[in-house]
Coordinates of C-alpha atoms in Angstrom, one line a residue:
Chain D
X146 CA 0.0 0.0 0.0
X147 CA 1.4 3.5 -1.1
X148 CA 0.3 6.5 -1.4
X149 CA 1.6 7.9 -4.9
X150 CA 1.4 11.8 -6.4
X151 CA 0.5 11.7 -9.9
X152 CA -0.5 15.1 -12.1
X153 CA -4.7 14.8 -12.2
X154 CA -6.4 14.5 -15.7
X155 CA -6.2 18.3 -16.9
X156 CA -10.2 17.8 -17.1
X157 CA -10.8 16.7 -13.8
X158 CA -13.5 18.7 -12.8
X159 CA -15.6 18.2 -15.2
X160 CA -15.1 14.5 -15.3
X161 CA -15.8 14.1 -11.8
X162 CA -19.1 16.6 -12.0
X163 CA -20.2 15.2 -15.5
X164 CA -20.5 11.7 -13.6
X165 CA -22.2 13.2 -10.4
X166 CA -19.8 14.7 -8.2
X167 CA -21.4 18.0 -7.5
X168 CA -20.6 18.2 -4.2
X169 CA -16.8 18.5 -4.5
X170 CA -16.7 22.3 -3.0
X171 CA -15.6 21.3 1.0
X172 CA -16.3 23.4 3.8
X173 CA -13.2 25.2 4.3
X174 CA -12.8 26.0 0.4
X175 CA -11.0 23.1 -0.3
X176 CA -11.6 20.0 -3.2
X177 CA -12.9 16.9 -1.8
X178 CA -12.1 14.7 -5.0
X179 CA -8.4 14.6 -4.9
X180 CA -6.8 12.4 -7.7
X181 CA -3.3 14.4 -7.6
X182 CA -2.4 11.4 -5.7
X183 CA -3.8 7.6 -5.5
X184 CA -3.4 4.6 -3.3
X185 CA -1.4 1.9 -4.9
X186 CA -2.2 -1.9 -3.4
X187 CA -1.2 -5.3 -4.1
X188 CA -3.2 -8.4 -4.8
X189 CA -2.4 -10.1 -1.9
X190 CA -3.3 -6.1 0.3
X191 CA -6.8 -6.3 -1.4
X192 CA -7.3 -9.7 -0.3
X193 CA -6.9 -9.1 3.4
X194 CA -9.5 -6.1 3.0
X195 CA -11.5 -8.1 1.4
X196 CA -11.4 -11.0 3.8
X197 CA -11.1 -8.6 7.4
X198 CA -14.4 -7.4 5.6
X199 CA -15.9 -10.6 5.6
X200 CA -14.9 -10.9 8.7
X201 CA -15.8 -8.2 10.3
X202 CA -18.9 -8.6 9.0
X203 CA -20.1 -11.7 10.4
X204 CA -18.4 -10.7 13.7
X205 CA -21.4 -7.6 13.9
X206 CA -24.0 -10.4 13.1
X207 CA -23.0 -12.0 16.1
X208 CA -22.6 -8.9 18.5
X209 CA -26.2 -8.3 17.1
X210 CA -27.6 -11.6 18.0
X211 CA -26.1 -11.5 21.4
X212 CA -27.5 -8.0 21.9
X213 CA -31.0 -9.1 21.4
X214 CA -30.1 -12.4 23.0
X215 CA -28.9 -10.4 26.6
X216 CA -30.9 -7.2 26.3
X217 CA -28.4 -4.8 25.8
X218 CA -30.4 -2.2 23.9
X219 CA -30.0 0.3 26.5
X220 CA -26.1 0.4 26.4
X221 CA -27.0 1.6 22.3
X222 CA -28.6 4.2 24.0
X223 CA -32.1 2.6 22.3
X224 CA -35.5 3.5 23.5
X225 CA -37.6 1.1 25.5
X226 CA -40.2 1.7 22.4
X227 CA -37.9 0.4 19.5
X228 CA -37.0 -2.7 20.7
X229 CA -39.7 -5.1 20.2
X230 CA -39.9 -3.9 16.6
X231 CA -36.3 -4.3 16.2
X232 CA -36.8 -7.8 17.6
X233 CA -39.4 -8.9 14.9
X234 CA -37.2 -7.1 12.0
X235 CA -34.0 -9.5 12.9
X236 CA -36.7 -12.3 13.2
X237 CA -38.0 -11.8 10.2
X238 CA -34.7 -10.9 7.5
X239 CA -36.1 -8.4 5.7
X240 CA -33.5 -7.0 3.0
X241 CA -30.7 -4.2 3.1
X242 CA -28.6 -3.2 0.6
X243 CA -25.5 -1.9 2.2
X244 CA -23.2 -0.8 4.9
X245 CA -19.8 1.1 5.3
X246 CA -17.1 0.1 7.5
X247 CA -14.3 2.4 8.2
X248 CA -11.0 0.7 8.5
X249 CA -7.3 1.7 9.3
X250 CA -5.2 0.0 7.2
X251 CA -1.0 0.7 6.6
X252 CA -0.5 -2.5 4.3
X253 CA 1.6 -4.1 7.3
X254 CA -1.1 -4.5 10.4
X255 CA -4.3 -6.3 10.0
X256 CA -6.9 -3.9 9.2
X257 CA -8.3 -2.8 12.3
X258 CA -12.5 -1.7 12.6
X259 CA -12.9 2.4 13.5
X260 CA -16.4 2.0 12.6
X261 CA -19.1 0.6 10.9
X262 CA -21.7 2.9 8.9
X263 CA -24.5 0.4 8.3
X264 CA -27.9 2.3 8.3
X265 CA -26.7 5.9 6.1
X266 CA -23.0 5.5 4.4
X267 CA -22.6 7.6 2.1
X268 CA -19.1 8.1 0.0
X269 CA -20.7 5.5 -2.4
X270 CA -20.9 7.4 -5.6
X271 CA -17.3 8.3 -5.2
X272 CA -16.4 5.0 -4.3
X273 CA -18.6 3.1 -7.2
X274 CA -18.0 5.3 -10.2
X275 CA -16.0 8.3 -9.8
X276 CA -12.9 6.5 -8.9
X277 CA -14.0 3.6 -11.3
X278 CA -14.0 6.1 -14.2
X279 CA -10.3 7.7 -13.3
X280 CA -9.1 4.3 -13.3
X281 CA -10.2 3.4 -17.0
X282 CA -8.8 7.0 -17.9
X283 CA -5.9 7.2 -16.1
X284 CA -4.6 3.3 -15.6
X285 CA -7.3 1.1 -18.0
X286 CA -5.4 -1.8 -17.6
X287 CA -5.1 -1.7 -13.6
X288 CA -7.7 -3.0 -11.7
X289 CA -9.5 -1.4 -8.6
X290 CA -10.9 -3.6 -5.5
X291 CA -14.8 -2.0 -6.1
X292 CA -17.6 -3.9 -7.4
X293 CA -20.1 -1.9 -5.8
X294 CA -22.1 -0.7 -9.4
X295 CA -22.3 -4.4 -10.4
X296 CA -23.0 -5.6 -6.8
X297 CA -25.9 -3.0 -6.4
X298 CA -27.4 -3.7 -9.7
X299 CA -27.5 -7.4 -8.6
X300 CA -28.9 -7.2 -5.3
X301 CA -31.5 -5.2 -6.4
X302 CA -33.0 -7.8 -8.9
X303 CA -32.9 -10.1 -6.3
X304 CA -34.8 -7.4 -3.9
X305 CA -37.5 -6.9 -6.7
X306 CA -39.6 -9.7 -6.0
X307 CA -39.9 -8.7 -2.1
X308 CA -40.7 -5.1 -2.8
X309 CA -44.5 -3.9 -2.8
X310 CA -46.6 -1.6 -3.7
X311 CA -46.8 0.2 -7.4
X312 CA -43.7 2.6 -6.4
X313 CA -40.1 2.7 -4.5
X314 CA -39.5 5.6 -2.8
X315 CA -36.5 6.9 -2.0
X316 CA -36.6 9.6 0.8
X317 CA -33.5 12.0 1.5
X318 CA -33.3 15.6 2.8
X319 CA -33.0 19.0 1.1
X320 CA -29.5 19.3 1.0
X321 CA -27.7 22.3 -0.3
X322 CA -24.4 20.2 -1.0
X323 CA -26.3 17.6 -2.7
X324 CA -24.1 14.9 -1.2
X325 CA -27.4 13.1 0.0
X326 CA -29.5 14.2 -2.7
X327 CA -26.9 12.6 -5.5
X328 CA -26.5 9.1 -3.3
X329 CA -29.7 8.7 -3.5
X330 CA -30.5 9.3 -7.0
X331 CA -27.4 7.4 -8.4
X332 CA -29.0 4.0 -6.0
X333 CA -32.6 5.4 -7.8
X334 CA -29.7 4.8 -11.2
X335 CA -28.6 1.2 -10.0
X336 CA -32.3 0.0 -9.5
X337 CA -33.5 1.3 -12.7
X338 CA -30.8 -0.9 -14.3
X339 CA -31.7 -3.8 -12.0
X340 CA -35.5 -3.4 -13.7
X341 CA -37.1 -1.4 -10.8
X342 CA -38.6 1.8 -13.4
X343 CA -41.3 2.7 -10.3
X344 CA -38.5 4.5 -8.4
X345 CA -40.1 8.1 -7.0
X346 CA -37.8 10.4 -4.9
X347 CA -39.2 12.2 -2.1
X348 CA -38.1 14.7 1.0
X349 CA -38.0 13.0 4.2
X350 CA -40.2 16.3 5.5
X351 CA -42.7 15.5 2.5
X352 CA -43.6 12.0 3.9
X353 CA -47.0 12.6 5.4
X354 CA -49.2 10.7 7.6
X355 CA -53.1 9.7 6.0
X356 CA -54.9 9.2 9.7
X357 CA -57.8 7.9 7.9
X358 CA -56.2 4.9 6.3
X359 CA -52.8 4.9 9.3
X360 CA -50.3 4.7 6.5
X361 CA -47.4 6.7 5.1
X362 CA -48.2 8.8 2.0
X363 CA -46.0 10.5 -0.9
X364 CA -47.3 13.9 -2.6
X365 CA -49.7 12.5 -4.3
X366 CA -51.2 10.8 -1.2
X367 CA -50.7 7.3 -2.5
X368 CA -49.7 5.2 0.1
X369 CA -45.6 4.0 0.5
X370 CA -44.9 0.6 0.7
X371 CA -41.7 0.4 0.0
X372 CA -38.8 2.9 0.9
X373 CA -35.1 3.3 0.9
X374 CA -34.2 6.0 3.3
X375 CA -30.9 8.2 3.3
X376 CA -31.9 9.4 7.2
X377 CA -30.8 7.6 10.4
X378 CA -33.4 5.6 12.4
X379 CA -32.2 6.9 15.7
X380 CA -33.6 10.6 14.1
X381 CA -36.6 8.6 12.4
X382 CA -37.9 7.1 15.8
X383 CA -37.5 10.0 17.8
X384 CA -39.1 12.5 15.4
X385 CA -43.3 13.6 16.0
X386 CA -44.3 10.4 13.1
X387 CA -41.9 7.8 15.1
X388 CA -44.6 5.9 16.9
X389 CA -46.8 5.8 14.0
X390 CA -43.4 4.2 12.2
X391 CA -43.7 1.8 15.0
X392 CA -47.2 0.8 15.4
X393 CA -47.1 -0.1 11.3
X394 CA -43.3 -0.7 10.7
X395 CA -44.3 -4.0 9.6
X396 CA -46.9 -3.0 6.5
X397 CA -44.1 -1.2 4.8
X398 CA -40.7 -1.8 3.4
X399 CA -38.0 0.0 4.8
X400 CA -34.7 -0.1 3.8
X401 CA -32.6 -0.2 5.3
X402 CA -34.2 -1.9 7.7
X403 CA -34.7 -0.6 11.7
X404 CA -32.1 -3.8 13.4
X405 CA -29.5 -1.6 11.3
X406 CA -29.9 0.4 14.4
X407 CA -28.3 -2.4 16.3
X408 CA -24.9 -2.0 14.0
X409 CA -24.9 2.0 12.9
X410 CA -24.1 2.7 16.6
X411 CA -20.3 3.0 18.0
X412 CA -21.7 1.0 20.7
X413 CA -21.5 -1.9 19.1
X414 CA -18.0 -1.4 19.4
X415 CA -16.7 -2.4 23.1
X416 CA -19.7 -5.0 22.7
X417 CA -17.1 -6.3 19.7
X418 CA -14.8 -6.0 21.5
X419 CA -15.5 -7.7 24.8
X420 CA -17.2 -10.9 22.7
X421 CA -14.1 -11.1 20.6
X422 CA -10.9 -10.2 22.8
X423 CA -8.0 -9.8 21.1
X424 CA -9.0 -10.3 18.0
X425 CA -6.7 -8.8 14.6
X426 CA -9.1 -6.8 13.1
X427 CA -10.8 -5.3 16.5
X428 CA -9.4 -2.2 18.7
X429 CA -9.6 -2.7 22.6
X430 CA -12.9 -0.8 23.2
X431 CA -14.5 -0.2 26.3
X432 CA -17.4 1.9 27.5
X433 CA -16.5 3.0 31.2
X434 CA -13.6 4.5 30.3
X435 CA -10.0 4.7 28.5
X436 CA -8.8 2.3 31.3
X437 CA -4.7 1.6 30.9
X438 CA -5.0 3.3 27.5
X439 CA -2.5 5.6 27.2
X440 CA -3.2 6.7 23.2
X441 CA -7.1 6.7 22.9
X442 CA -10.3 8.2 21.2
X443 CA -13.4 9.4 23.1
X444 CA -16.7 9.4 20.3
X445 CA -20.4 9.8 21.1
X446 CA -21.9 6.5 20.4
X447 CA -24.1 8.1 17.8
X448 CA -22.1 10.7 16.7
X449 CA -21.6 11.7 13.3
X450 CA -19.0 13.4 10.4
X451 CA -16.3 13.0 13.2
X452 CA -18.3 15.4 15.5
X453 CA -17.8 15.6 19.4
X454 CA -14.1 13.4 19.1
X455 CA -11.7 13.4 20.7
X456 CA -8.1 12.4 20.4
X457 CA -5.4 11.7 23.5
X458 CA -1.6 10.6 22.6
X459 CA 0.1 9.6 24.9
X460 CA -1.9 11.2 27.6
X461 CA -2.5 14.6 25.9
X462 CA -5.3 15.8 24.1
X463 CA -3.7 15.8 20.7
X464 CA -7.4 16.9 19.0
X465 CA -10.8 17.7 19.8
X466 CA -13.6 18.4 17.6
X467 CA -17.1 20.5 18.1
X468 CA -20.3 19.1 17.8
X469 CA -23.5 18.5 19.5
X470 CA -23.6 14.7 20.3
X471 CA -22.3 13.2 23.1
X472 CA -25.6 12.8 25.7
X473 CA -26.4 9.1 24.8
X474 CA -23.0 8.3 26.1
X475 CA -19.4 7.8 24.9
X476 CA -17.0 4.6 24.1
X477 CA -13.2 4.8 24.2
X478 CA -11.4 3.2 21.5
X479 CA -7.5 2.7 21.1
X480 CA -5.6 5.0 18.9
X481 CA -4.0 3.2 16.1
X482 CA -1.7 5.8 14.5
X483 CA -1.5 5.4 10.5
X484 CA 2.2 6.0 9.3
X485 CA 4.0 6.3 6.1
X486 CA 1.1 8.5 4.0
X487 CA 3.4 11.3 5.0
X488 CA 0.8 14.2 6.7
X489 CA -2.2 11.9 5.7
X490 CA -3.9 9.6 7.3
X491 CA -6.0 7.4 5.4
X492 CA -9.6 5.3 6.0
X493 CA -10.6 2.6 4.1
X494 CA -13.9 2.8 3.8
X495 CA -14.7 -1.4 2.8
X496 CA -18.5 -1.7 1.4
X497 CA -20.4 -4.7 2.1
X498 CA -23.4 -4.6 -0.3
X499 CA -25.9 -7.2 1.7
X500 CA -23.8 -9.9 2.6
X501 CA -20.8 -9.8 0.4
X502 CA -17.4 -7.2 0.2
X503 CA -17.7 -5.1 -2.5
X504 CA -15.1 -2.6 -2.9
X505 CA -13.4 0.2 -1.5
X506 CA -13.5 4.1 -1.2
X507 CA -10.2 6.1 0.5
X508 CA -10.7 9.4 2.5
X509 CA -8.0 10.8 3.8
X510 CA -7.5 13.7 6.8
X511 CA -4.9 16.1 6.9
X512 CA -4.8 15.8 11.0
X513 CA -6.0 12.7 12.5
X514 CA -10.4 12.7 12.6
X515 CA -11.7 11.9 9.5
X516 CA -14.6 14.5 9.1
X517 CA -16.7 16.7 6.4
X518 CA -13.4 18.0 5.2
X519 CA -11.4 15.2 4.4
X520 CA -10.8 14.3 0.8
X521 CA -11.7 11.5 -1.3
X522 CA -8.5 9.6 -2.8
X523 CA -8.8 7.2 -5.9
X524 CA -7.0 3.5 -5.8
X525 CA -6.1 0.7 -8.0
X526 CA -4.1 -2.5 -7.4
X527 CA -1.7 -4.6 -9.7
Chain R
X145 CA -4.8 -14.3 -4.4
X146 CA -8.1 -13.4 -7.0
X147 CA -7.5 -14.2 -10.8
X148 CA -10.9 -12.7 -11.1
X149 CA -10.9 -8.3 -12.1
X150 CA -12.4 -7.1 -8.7
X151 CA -13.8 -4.1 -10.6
X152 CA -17.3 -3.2 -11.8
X153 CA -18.0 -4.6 -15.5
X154 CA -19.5 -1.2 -16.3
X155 CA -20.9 1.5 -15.1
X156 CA -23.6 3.1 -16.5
X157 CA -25.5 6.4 -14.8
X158 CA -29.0 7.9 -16.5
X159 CA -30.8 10.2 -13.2
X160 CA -27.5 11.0 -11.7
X161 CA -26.0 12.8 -15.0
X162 CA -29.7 14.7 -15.3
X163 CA -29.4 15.9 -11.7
X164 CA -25.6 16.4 -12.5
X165 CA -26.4 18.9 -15.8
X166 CA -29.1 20.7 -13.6
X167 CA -27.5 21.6 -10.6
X168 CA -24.6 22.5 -12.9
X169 CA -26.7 25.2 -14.3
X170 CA -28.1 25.9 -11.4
X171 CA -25.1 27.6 -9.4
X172 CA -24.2 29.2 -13.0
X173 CA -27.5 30.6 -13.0
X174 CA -27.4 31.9 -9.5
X175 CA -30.8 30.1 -8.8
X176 CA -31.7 28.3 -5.9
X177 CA -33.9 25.8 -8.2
X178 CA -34.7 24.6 -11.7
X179 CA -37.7 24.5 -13.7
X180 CA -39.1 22.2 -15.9
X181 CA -41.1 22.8 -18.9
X182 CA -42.6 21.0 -21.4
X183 CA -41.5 21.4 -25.2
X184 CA -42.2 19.8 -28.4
X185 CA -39.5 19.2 -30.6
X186 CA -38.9 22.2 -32.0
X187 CA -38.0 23.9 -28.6
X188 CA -41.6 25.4 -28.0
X189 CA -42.8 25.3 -24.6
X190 CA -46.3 23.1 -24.9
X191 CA -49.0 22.4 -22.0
X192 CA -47.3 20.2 -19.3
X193 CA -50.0 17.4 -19.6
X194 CA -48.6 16.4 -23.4
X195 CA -45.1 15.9 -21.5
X196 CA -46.8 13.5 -18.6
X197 CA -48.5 11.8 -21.5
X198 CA -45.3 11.4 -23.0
X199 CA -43.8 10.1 -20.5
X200 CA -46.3 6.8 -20.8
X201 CA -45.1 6.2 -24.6
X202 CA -41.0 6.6 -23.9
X203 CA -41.7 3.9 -21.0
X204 CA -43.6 2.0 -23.7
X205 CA -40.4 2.4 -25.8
X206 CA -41.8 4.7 -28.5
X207 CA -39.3 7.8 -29.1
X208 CA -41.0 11.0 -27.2
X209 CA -42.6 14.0 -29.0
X210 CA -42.3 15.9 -26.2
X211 CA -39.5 17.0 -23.5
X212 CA -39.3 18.4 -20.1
X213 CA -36.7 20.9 -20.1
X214 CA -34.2 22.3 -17.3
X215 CA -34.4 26.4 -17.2
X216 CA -30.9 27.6 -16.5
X217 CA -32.5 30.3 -15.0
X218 CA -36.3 31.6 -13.5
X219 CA -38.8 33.6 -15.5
X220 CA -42.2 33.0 -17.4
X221 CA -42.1 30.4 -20.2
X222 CA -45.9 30.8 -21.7
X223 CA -47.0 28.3 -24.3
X224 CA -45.6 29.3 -27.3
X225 CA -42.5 30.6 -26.5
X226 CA -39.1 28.9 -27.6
X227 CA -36.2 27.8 -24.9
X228 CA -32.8 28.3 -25.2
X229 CA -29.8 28.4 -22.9
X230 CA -30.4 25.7 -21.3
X231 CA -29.3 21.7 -22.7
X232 CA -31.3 18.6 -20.9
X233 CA -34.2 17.3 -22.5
X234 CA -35.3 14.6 -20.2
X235 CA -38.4 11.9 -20.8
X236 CA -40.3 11.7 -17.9
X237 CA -42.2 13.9 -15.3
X238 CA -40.2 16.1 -13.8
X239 CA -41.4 14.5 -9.8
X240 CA -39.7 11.5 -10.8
X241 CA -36.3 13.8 -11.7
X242 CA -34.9 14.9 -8.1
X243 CA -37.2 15.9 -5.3
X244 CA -34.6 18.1 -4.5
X245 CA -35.6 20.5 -7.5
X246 CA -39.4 20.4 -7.2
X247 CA -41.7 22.8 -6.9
X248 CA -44.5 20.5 -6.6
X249 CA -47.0 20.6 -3.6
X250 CA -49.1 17.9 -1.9
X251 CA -52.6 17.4 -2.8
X252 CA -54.9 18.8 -0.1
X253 CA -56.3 15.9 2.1
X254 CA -58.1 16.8 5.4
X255 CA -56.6 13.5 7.0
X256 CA -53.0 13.7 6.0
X257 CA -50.2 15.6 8.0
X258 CA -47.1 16.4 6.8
X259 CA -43.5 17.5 8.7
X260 CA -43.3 14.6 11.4
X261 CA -40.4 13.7 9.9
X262 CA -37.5 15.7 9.1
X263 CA -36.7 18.0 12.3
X264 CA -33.5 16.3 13.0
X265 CA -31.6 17.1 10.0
X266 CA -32.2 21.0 10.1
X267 CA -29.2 21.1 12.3
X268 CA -26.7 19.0 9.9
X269 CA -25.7 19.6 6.5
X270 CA -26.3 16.2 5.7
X271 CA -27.8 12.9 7.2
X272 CA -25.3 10.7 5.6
X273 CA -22.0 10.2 7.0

């Protein structure tokens, strides 16, 4: 694994915007897409993503069961409410389509879990095409560890048959950088060319409740029976509609579906952790504190963008973000310091589209939280 | 180690390049949102409904007669008029383009209420991470 400079196409820009990256303008000024460098991997490097990914992902199946298994909701910081409905969702396998996790990798440790983004990861049309157009421009003979197009495509054939209702909706928020707004469109893209032509978008503040007939509706008042939804289900279940989500979760399709809550919480992680001591691709964890940890991170269990972190090395507190999460309760990971990327420190964000690895999207910090302005690096192995 | 390529077979994009071209134009234009009108083929704005009907016959795979149209910028199109400056010509109603850019409204109902979902979000940027 390196980290090589290379000149970027002299068109960049509008490649990258042409195939939907709109939202390349970051907060402080900066460009998010950056391809004036890329990560180089080997075979035998993509491999061991691809199999800590596997990995990692049957491990969260696990920490799930045994959640629901020993009643651990509360340590999620989930409400008494939600739980028998998450309990019938796990019973009952309804489908999802995707999850994120966040990995730091240096190409000589086992890639270890910082998190795992399974209800709202987004990072996917940069990780799907953008980067998978650079590399037929720039190195058409390479190859790139990202399937996620194909893999989407595919699993939503298969998803077809379980979907009802004349339309699927896809419900995201107004939002001025279109990040959101173009993740959801290009998955509307990947289930049109899977088959699905009923695909209707639709704000998640335009999603009204009919009292006469206790269901969901769209604009045009037509009942939703199936929905994807770029919006977290800890904010779903706590808004005004949550308990009339509750009381008829099971006449609609969500996806992804509520027992994501379960994994899209960085409480899962000392539960990870503790079930799985010692384990290559897990960091010591704990909830109650940073214990004999010397180098550690302090996250909100449900924060998000990198908000409310913070950093101690070596007993100092080496960074600190803002935010406003923090009052459902904090873990304390380890601090695995990334070295060799010179300044940079790199995440590997590893896609699991339902049950399988798919690929792999690179955002890189110029300190050490990756947040909202990091930048998106392209890859391609040999 | 794989023999198989570990990268997509292809990639092909239809919405995301129409929502791409718009908000293009959009922050070129200075306007906070498009609009879509209907035209015929010779770049004359027509009555919406022909472009809805439309919309039916390109599904059925006949080639459309009529287009919606992205407007780089705001101002009154009336029936008639011919378009210019702007460049997608999209099949399809414009709803079903990006609920982002619609103007559309709900349809009154006494027994639906809307908003009980949403609040969280007005104090991110985005509720993706």
């Amino acid at each position: 694994m390196k980290r090589i400079i290379i000149a970027p196409r002299p068109n960049w820009r509008q490649a990258v915007q042409d195939v939907g990256l709109v939202y390349n303008k970051l907060p402080n000024g900066g460009d998010y897409w950056n391809e004036g460098a890329y990560y180089c991997f080997s075979a035998r490097e993509v491999d061991k993503l691809e199999a800590a990914t596997t990995t990692l992902h049957k491990l969260c199946l696990d920490a799930a069961q045994h959640v629901i298994d020993n009643n651990r909701f509360t340590e999620l910081g989930i409400p008494p409410a939600v739980i028998p409905v998450i309990k019938k969702a796990w019973e009952a396998e309804p489908p999802a389509i995707y999850g994120r996790f966040d990995l730091a990798y240096d190409g000589v440790n086992p890639p270890k879990l910082l998190e795992y983004n399974a209800d709202t990861p987004t990072a996917l049309l940069e990780a799907s095409v953008v980067q998978w157009y650079w590399l037929k421009e720039v190195f058409p003979k390479a190859d790139q560890f990202n399937s996620i197009h194909d893999k989407l495509v595919a699993k939503w054939r298969e998803l077809d048959e379980y979907l009802v209702g004349a339309k699927l909706h896809f419900a995201h928020i107004d939002d001025l950088t279109l990040e959101d707004t173009m993740t959801v469109t290009y998955l509307r893209d990947t289930a049109r060319e899977a088959g699905i032509e009923r695909t209707l978008p639709i704000l998640v503040k335009d999603i009204g409740w009919d009292e006469s007939r206790k269901s969901f509706v769209d604009l045009d008042n037509e009942v939703i029976r199936s929905i994807f939804k770029l919006y977290p289900w800890e904010w779903l279940v706590n808004e005004e509609f949550g308990p009339k989500l509750l009381q008829t979760y099971e006449e609609v399709q969500w996806v992804e579906p509520i027992w994501k809550m379960l994994l899209s919480n960085k409480g899962l992680l000392p539960i990870l952790w503790e079930l799985n001591p010692g384990h290559p691709n897990l960091l010591p964890t704990y909830f109650d504190g940073s214990r004999s940890m010397q180098s550690f991170i302090k996250k909100p269990k449900l924060s998000r963008e990198g908000a409310n972190v913070e950093i101690i090395v070596d007993g100092k507190v080496a960074t600190a973000t803002d935010g406003d999460y923090g009052e459902e309760g904090f873990v304390y990971q380890e601090y695995f310091p990334l070295h060799g990327f010179d300044d940079h420190t790199p995440v590997v964000g590893s896609w699991m589209i339902d049950q399988e690895p798919a690929g792999i999207g690179i955002r890189e910090a110029s300190g050490l939280v990756t947040d909202n302005v990091s930048s998106f690096v392209p890859h391609m192995f040999e | 180690m794989s023999l198989k390529k570990k990268s997509s077979s292809s990639v092909s994009l239809g919405l995301v390049t129409i929502v791409s071209a718009a908000a293009t134009l959009i922050s070129c234009g200075g306007e906070p949102r498009s609009q879509a009108v209907c035209i015929d083929k010779e770049s004359k704005v027509v009555e919406s409904k022909l472009c809805e009907e439309g919309a039916h016959s390109y599904h059925s795979g006949i080639s459309p007669f009529f287009y919606w149209y992205l407007m780089t910028r705001g101002g009154s199109y009336p029936i008639g008029s011919r378009v210019s400056g702007g460049r997608s010509f999209v099949p399809g109603s414009p709803e079903a383009i990006s609920s982002g850019h619609s103007t559309i409204s709900g349809k009154s109902s006494g027994s639906v209420s809307r908003g009980g979902f949403g609040s969280s979000s007005s104090s991110h940027g985005t509720a993706g991470e």
